[in-house]
Short mmCIF file of C-alpha atoms in Angstrom, two decimals:
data_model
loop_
_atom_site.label_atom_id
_atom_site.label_comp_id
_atom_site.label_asym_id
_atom_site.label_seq_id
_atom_site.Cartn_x
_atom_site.Cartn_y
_atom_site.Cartn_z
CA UNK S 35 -41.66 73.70 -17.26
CA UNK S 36 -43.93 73.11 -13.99
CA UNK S 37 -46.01 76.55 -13.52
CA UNK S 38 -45.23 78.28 -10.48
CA UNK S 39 -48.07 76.57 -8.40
CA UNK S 40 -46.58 73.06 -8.84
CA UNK S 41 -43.75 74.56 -6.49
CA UNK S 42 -45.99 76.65 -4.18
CA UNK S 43 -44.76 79.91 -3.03
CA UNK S 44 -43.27 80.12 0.74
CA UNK S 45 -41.36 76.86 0.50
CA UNK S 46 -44.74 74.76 0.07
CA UNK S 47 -44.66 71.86 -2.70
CA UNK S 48 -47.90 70.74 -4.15
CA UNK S 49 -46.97 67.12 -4.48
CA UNK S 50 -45.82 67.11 -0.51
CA UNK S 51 -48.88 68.75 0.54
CA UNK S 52 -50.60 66.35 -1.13
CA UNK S 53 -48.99 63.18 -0.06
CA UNK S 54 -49.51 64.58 3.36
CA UNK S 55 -53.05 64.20 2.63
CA UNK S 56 -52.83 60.74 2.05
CA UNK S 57 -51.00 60.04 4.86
CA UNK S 58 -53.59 62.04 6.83
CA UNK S 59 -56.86 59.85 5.81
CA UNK S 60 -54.58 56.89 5.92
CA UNK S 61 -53.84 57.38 9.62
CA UNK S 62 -57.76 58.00 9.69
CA UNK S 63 -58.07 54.78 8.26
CA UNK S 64 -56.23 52.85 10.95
CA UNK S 65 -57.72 54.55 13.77
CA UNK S 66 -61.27 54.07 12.72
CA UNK S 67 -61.63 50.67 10.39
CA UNK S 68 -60.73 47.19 11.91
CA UNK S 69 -57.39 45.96 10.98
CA UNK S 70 -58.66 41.82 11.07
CA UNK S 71 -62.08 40.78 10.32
CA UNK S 72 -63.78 37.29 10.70
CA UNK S 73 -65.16 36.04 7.77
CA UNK S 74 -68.90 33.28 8.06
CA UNK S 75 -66.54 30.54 8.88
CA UNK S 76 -64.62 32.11 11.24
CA UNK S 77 -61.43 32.62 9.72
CA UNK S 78 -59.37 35.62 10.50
CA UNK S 79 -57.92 37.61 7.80
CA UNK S 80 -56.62 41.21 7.57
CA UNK S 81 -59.05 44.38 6.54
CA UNK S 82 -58.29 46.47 3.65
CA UNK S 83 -57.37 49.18 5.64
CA UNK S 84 -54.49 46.99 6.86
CA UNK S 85 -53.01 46.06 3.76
CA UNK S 86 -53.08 49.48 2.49
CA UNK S 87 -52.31 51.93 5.53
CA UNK S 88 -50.58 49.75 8.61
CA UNK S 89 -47.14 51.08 9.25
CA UNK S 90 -47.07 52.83 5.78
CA UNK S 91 -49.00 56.19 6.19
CA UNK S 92 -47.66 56.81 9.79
CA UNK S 93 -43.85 56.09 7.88
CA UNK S 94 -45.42 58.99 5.37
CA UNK S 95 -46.17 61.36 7.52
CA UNK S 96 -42.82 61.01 9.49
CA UNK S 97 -40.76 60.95 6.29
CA UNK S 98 -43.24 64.05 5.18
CA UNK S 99 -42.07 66.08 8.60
CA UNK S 100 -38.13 65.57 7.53
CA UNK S 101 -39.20 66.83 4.11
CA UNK S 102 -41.10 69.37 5.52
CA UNK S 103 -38.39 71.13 8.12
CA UNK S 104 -35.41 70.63 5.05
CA UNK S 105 -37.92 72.91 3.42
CA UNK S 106 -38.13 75.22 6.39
CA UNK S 107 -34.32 75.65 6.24
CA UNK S 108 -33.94 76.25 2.54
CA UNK S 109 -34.97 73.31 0.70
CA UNK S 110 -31.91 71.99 -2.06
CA UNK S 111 -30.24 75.73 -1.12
CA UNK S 112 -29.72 74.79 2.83
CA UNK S 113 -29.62 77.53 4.91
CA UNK S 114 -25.94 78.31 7.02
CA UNK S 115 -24.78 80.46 9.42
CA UNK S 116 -27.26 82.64 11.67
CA UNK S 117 -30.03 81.61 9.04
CA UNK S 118 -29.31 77.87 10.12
CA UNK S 119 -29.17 78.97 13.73
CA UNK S 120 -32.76 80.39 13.11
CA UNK S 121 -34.17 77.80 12.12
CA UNK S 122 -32.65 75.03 14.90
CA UNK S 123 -34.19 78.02 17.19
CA UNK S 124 -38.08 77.60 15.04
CA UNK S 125 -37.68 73.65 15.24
CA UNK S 126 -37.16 73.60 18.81
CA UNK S 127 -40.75 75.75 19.31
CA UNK S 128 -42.71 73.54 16.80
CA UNK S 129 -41.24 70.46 18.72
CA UNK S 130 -42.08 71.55 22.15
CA UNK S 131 -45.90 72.90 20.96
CA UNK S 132 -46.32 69.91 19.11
CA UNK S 133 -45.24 67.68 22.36
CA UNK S 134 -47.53 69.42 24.32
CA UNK S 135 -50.36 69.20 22.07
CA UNK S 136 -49.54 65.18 21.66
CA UNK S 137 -49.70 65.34 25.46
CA UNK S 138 -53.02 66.43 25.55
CA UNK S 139 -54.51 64.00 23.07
CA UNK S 140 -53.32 61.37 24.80
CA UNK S 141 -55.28 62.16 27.63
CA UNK S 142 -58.66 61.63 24.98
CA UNK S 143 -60.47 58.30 25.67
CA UNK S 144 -59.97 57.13 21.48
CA UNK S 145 -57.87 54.10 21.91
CA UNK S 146 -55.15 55.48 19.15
CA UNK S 147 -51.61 55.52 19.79
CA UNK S 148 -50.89 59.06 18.72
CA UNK S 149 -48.03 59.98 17.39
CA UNK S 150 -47.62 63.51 18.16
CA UNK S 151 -44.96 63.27 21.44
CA UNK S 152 -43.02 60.96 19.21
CA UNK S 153 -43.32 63.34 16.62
CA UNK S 154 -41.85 66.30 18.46
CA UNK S 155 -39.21 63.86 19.84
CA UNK S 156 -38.28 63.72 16.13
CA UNK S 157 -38.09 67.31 15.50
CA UNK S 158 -35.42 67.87 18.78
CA UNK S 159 -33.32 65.19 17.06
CA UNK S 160 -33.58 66.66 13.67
CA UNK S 161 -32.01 69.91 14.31
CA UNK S 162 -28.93 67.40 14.82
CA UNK S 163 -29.29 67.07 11.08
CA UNK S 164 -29.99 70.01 9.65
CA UNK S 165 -26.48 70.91 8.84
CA UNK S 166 -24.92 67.86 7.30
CA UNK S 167 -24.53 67.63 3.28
CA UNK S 168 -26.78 65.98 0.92
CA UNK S 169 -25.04 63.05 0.55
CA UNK S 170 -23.74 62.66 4.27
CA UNK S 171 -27.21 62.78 4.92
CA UNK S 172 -28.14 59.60 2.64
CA UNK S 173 -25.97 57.90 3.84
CA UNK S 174 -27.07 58.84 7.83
CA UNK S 175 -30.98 57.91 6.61
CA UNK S 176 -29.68 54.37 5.30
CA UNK S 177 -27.60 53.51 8.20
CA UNK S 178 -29.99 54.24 10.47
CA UNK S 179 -32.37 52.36 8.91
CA UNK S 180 -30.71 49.47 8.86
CA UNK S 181 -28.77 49.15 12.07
CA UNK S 182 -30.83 51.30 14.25
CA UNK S 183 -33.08 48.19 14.45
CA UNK S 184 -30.22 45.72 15.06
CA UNK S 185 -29.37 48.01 18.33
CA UNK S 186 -33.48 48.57 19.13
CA UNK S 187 -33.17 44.73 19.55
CA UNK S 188 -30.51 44.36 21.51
CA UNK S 189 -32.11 46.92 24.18
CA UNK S 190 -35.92 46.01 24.04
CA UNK S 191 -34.69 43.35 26.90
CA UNK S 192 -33.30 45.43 28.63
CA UNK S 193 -35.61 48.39 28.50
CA UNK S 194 -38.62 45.70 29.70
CA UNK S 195 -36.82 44.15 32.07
CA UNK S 196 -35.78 47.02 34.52
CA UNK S 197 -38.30 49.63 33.40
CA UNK S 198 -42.44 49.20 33.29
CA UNK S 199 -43.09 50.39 29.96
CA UNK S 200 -46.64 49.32 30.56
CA UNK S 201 -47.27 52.18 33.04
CA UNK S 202 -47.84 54.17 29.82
CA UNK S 203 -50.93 53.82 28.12
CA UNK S 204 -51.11 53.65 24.01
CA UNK S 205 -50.46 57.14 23.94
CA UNK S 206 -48.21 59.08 26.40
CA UNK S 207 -50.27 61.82 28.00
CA UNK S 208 -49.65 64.79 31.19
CA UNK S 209 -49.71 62.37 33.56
CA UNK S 210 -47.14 60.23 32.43
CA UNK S 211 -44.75 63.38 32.81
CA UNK S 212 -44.70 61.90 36.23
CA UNK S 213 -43.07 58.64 35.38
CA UNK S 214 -39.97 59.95 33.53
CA UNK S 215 -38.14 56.55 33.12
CA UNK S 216 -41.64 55.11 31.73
CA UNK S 217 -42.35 57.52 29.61
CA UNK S 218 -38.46 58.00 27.98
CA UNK S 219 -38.53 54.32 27.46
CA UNK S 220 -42.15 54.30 25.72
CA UNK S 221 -40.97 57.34 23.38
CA UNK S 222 -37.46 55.70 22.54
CA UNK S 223 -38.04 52.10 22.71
CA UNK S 224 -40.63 49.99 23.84
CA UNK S 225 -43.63 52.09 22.01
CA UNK S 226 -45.80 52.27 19.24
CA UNK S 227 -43.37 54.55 17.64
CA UNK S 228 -39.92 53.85 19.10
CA UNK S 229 -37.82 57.37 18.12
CA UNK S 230 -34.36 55.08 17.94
CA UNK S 231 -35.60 53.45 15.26
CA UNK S 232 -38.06 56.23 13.86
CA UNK S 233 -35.47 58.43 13.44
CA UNK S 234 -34.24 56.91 9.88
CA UNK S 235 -37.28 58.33 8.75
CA UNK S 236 -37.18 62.38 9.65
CA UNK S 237 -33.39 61.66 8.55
CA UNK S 238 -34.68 60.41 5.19
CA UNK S 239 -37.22 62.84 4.85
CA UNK S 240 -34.18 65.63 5.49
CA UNK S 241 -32.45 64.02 2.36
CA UNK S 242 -35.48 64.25 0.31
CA UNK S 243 -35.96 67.41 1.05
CA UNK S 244 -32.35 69.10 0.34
CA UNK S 245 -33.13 67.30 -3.04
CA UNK S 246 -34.62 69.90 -6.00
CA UNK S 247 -38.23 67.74 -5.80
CA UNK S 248 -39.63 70.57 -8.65
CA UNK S 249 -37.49 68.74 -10.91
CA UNK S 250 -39.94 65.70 -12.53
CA UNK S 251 -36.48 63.53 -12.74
CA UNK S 252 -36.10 63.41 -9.24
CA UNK S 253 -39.78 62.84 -8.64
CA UNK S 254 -39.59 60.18 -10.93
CA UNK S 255 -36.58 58.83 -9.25
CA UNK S 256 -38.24 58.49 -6.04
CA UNK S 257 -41.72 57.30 -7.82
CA UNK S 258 -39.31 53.97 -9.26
CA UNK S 259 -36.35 53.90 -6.55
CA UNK S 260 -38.96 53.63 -3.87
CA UNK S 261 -41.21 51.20 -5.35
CA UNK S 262 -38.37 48.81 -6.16
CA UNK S 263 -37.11 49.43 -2.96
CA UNK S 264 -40.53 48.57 -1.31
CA UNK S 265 -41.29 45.73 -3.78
CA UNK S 266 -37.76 44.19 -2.60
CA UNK S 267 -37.84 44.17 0.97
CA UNK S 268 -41.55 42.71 0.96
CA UNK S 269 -40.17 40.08 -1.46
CA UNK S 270 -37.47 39.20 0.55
CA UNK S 271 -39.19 38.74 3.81
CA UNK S 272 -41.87 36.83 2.11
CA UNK S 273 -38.75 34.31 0.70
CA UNK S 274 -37.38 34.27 4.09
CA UNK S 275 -40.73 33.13 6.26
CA UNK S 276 -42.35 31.23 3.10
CA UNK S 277 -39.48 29.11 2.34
CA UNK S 278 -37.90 28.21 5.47
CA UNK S 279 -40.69 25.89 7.42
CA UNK S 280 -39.07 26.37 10.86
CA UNK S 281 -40.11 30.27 9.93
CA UNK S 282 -43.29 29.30 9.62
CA UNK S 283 -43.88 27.13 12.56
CA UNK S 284 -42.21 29.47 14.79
CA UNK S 285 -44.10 32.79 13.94
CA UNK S 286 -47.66 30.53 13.03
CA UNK S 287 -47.66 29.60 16.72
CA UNK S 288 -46.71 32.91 18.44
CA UNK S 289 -49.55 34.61 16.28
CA UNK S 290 -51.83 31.67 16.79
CA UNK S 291 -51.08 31.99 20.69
CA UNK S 292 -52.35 35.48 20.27
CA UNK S 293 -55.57 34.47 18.41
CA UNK S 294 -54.34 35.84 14.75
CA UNK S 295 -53.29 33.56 12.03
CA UNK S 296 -49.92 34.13 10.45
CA UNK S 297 -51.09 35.62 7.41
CA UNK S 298 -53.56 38.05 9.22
CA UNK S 299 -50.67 39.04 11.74
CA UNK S 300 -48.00 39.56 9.31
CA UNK S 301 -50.42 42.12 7.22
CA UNK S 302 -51.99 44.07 10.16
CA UNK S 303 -49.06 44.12 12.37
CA UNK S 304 -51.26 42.84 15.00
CA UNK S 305 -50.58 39.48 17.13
CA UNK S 306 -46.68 39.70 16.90
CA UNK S 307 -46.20 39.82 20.31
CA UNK S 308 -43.46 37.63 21.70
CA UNK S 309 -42.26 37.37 17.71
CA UNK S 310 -38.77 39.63 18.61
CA UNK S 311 -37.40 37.31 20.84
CA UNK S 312 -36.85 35.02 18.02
CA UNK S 313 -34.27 35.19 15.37
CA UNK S 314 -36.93 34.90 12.96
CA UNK S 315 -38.29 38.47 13.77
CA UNK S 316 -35.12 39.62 11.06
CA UNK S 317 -37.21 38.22 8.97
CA UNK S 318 -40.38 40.19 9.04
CA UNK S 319 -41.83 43.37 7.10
CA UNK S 320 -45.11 43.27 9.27
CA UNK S 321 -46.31 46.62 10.08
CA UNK S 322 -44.73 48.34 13.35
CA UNK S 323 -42.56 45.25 13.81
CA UNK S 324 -39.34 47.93 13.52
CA UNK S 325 -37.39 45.59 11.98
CA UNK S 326 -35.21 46.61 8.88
CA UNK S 327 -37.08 44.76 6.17
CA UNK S 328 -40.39 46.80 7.41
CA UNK S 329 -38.26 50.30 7.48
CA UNK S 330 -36.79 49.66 3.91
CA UNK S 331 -40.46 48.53 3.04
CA UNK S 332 -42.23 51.65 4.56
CA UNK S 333 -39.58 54.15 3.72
CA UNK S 334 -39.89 52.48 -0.34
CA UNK S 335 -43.62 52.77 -0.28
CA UNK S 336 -43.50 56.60 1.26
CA UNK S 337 -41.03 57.49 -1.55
CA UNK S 338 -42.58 56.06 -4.05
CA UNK S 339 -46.09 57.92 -3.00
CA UNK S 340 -44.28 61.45 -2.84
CA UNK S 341 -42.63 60.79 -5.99
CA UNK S 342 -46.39 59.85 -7.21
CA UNK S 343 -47.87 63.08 -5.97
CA UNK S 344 -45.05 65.42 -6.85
CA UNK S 345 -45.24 64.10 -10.28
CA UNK S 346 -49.15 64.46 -10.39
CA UNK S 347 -49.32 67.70 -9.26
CA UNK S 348 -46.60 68.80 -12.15
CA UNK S 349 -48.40 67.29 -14.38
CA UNK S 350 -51.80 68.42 -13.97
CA UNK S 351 -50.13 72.12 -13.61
CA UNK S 352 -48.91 71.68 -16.92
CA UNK S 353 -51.18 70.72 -18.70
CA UNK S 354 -54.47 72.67 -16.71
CA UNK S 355 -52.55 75.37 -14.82
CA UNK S 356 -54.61 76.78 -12.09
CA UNK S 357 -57.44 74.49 -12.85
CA UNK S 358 -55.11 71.45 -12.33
CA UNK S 359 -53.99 72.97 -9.00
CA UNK S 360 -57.17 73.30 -8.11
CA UNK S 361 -58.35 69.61 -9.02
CA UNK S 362 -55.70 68.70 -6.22
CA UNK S 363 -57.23 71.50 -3.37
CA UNK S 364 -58.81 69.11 -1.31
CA UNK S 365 -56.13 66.72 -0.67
CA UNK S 366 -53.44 69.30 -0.49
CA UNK S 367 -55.51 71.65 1.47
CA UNK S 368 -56.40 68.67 4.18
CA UNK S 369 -52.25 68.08 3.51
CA UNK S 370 -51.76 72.32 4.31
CA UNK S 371 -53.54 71.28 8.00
CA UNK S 372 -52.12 67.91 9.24
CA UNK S 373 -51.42 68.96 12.64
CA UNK S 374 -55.28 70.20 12.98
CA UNK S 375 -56.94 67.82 11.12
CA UNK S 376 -54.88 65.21 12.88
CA UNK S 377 -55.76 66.37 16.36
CA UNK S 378 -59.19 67.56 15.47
CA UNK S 379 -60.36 64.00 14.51
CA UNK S 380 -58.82 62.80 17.65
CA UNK S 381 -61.45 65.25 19.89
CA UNK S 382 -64.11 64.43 17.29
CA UNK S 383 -63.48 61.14 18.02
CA UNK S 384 -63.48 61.29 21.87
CA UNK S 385 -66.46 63.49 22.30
CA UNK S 386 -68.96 61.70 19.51
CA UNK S 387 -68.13 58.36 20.89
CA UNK S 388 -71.15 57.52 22.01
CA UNK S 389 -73.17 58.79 18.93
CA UNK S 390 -70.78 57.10 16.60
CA UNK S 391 -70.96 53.58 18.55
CA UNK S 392 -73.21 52.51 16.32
CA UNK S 393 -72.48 53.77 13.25
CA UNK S 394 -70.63 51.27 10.64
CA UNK S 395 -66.95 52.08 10.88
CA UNK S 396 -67.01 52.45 7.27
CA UNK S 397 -69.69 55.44 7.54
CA UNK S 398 -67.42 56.71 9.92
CA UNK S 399 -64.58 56.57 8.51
CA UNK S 400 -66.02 58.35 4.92
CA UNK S 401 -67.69 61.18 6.96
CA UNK S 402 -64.32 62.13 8.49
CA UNK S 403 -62.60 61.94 4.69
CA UNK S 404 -65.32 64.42 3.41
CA UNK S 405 -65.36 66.84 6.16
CA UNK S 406 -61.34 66.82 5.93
CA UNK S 407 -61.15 67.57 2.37
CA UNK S 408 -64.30 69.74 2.58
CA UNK S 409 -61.69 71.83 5.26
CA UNK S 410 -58.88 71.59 2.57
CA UNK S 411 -61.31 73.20 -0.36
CA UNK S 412 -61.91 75.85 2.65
CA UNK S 413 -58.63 76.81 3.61
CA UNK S 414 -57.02 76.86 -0.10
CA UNK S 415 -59.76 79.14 -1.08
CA UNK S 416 -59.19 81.45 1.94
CA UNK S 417 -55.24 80.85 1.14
CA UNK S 418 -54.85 80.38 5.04
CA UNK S 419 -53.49 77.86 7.40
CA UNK S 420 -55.23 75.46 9.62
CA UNK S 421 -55.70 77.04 13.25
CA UNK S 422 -52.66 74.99 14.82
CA UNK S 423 -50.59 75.40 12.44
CA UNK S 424 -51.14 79.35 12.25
CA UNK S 425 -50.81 79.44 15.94
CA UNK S 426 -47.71 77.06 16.12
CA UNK S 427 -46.02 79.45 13.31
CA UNK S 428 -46.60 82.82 15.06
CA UNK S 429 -44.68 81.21 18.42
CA UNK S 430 -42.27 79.67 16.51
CA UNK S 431 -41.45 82.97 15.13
CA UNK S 432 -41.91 85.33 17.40
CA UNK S 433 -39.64 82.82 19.61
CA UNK S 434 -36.87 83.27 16.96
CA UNK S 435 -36.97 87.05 16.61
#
């Protein structure tokens, strides 16, 4: 049996803390490090940081948030009743604090399409959720990930053609409050993050969440389920473009037209454009192309890292007790403080701009992993919460009393 600390007191999980630390330096990672790279002879290719992170931790962390708020209303024991009512009432504060802090780091000069808006966009439409069974709610997370993209296709069109989506910038910040048709078509549809087809994932993360996760058989399950299912719908796409050659002369020359070859493009998610007005964009699993091979691919590889962790941190806790759970601190500390580490790097990054310039992105990039998991070490030892998240607690409760 798992101590105690492998299923931390007040509804907190180890292993989820901990994958939210991933998904935390992996968002990092995108943000800071180049996605494509020229080599000496000029060829494009894509960066590490794009084969690992693109489209996958940003998938993590939304999956992590479903997890996260199934905990909040009672884990594989769902909360009913006026407990159920509660917690709608606590969602609906996070969302809107979260909004408006995703409001206001949009408004920061970093070039990063932040998620946060999207992100409390996700938690209005998960209260939807919150009461449905287990199994009604697998089934919800699979259709959605599969057809939601079939209907996300259908209206891209129209959304471009009678709204201007490009009024909003890569993030949606105060002043786009002024330009509601701009801004609900940016969050829903033509964004970096469109919610219609997001949504699979907070529903998925709800259904992982109602599971019993403490249990190493369903960590397992999720650790195997999710990398077949990742492995599969890479696989497939890869069949689909490789063997057909009209595939490949169709997508080569889009990318090419936007100065990334097809390899590069399909990898980084970058130089796409144009690709879903083509039939052959079914066929993709790029990163951020929305399309369902890339949600089954995400969602596999997000499982399958959860799974990972969860089983990790049971293990360790096992066999080292506190010691193992305190070999893990630093990621599931930095995993404890998304939401400030998230938006702090964001500030960091706008206000040192001009000192970091010059820096390798590399450098950069390592200096903001240590300090984060130098604040995880902190706030474990101190047993407290990150700033926002404290603050966003209090409201949410005292706006539920």
């Amino acid at each position: 049996m798992p101590s105690q600390s492998a299923s931390a007191p007040a509804g907190r999980i180890v292993g989820v803390d901990v994958a939210r630390g991933l998904a935390l330096l992996g968002m990092m990672a995108t943000h800071i490090m180049p996605l494509t790279r020229a080599d000496e002879s000029g060829a494009v290719h894509a960066t590490w940081a794009a084969t690992i992170f693109a489209g996958t931790s940003s998938a993590l962390f939304a999956i992590l948030a479903g997890v996260g708020l199934a905990l909040l209303t009672g884990g594989s024991r769902p909360h009913t009743g006026t407990r159920l009512k509660s917690g709608r009432r606590s969602i609906l504060v996070r969302a809107v604090l979260i909004t408006v802090i995703g409001l206001g780091c949009g408004a920061l000069n970093t070039n990063v399409a932040v998620i946060l808006v999207h992100y409390g966009a996700l938690f209005l439409i998960a209260t939807l959720f919150l009461g449905l069974r287990l199994r009604t709610l697998w089934f919800s997370a699979v259709g959605w990930l599969l057809l939601s993209p079939v209907l996300w296709y259908l209206l891209l069109p129209l959304a471009t053609s009678r709204i201007s989506p490009a009024t909003v910038g890569p993030s949606p910040g105060l002043g786009d409050l002024l330009r509601p048709a701009s801004l609900t078509a940016d969050l829903f549809i033509t964004g970096y993050y469109p919610v219609l087809v997001w949504t699979g994932f907070i529903v998925l993360g709800l259904a992982v969440g109602r599971c019993r996760l403490s249990l190493p058989p369903v960590a397992l399950a999720l650790t195997v389920g999710g990398a077949l299912l990742s492995w599969a719908a890479r696989a497939l796409s890869d069949h689909l473009i490789g063997a057909n050659d009209q595939a490949l002369r169709t997508l080569g020359a889009i990318t090419e037209a936007n100065g990334l070859p097809l390899d590069a493009a399909l990898l980084s998610g970058h130089g796409l454009e144009g690709v879903e007005g083509t039939p052959w964009w079914f066929a993709l699993s790029a990163p951020h192309s929305s399309t369902p091979l890339d949600l089954l691919h995400v969602a596999g590889t997000a499982l399958a890292v959860l799974g990972l962790c969860q089983l990790l941190a049971m293990a360790l806790s096992a066999l080292l007790g506190l010691a193992g759970d305190a070999l893990l601190w630093p990621l599931s500390g930095a995993g404890s403080a998304t939401l400030t580490l998230y938006a702090g790097h964001l500030v960091a990054l706008d206000l040192l701009s001009t000192v970091t310039a010059g820096m390798p992105r590399l450098g950069l990039y390592l200096c903001f992993v240590v300090g984060s998991l130098l604040v995880g070490i902190g706030l474990k030892w101190a047993g407290r919460r990150g700033p926002l998240e404290a603050g966003i607690h209090v409201l949410a409760r005292s706006g539920t009393a």
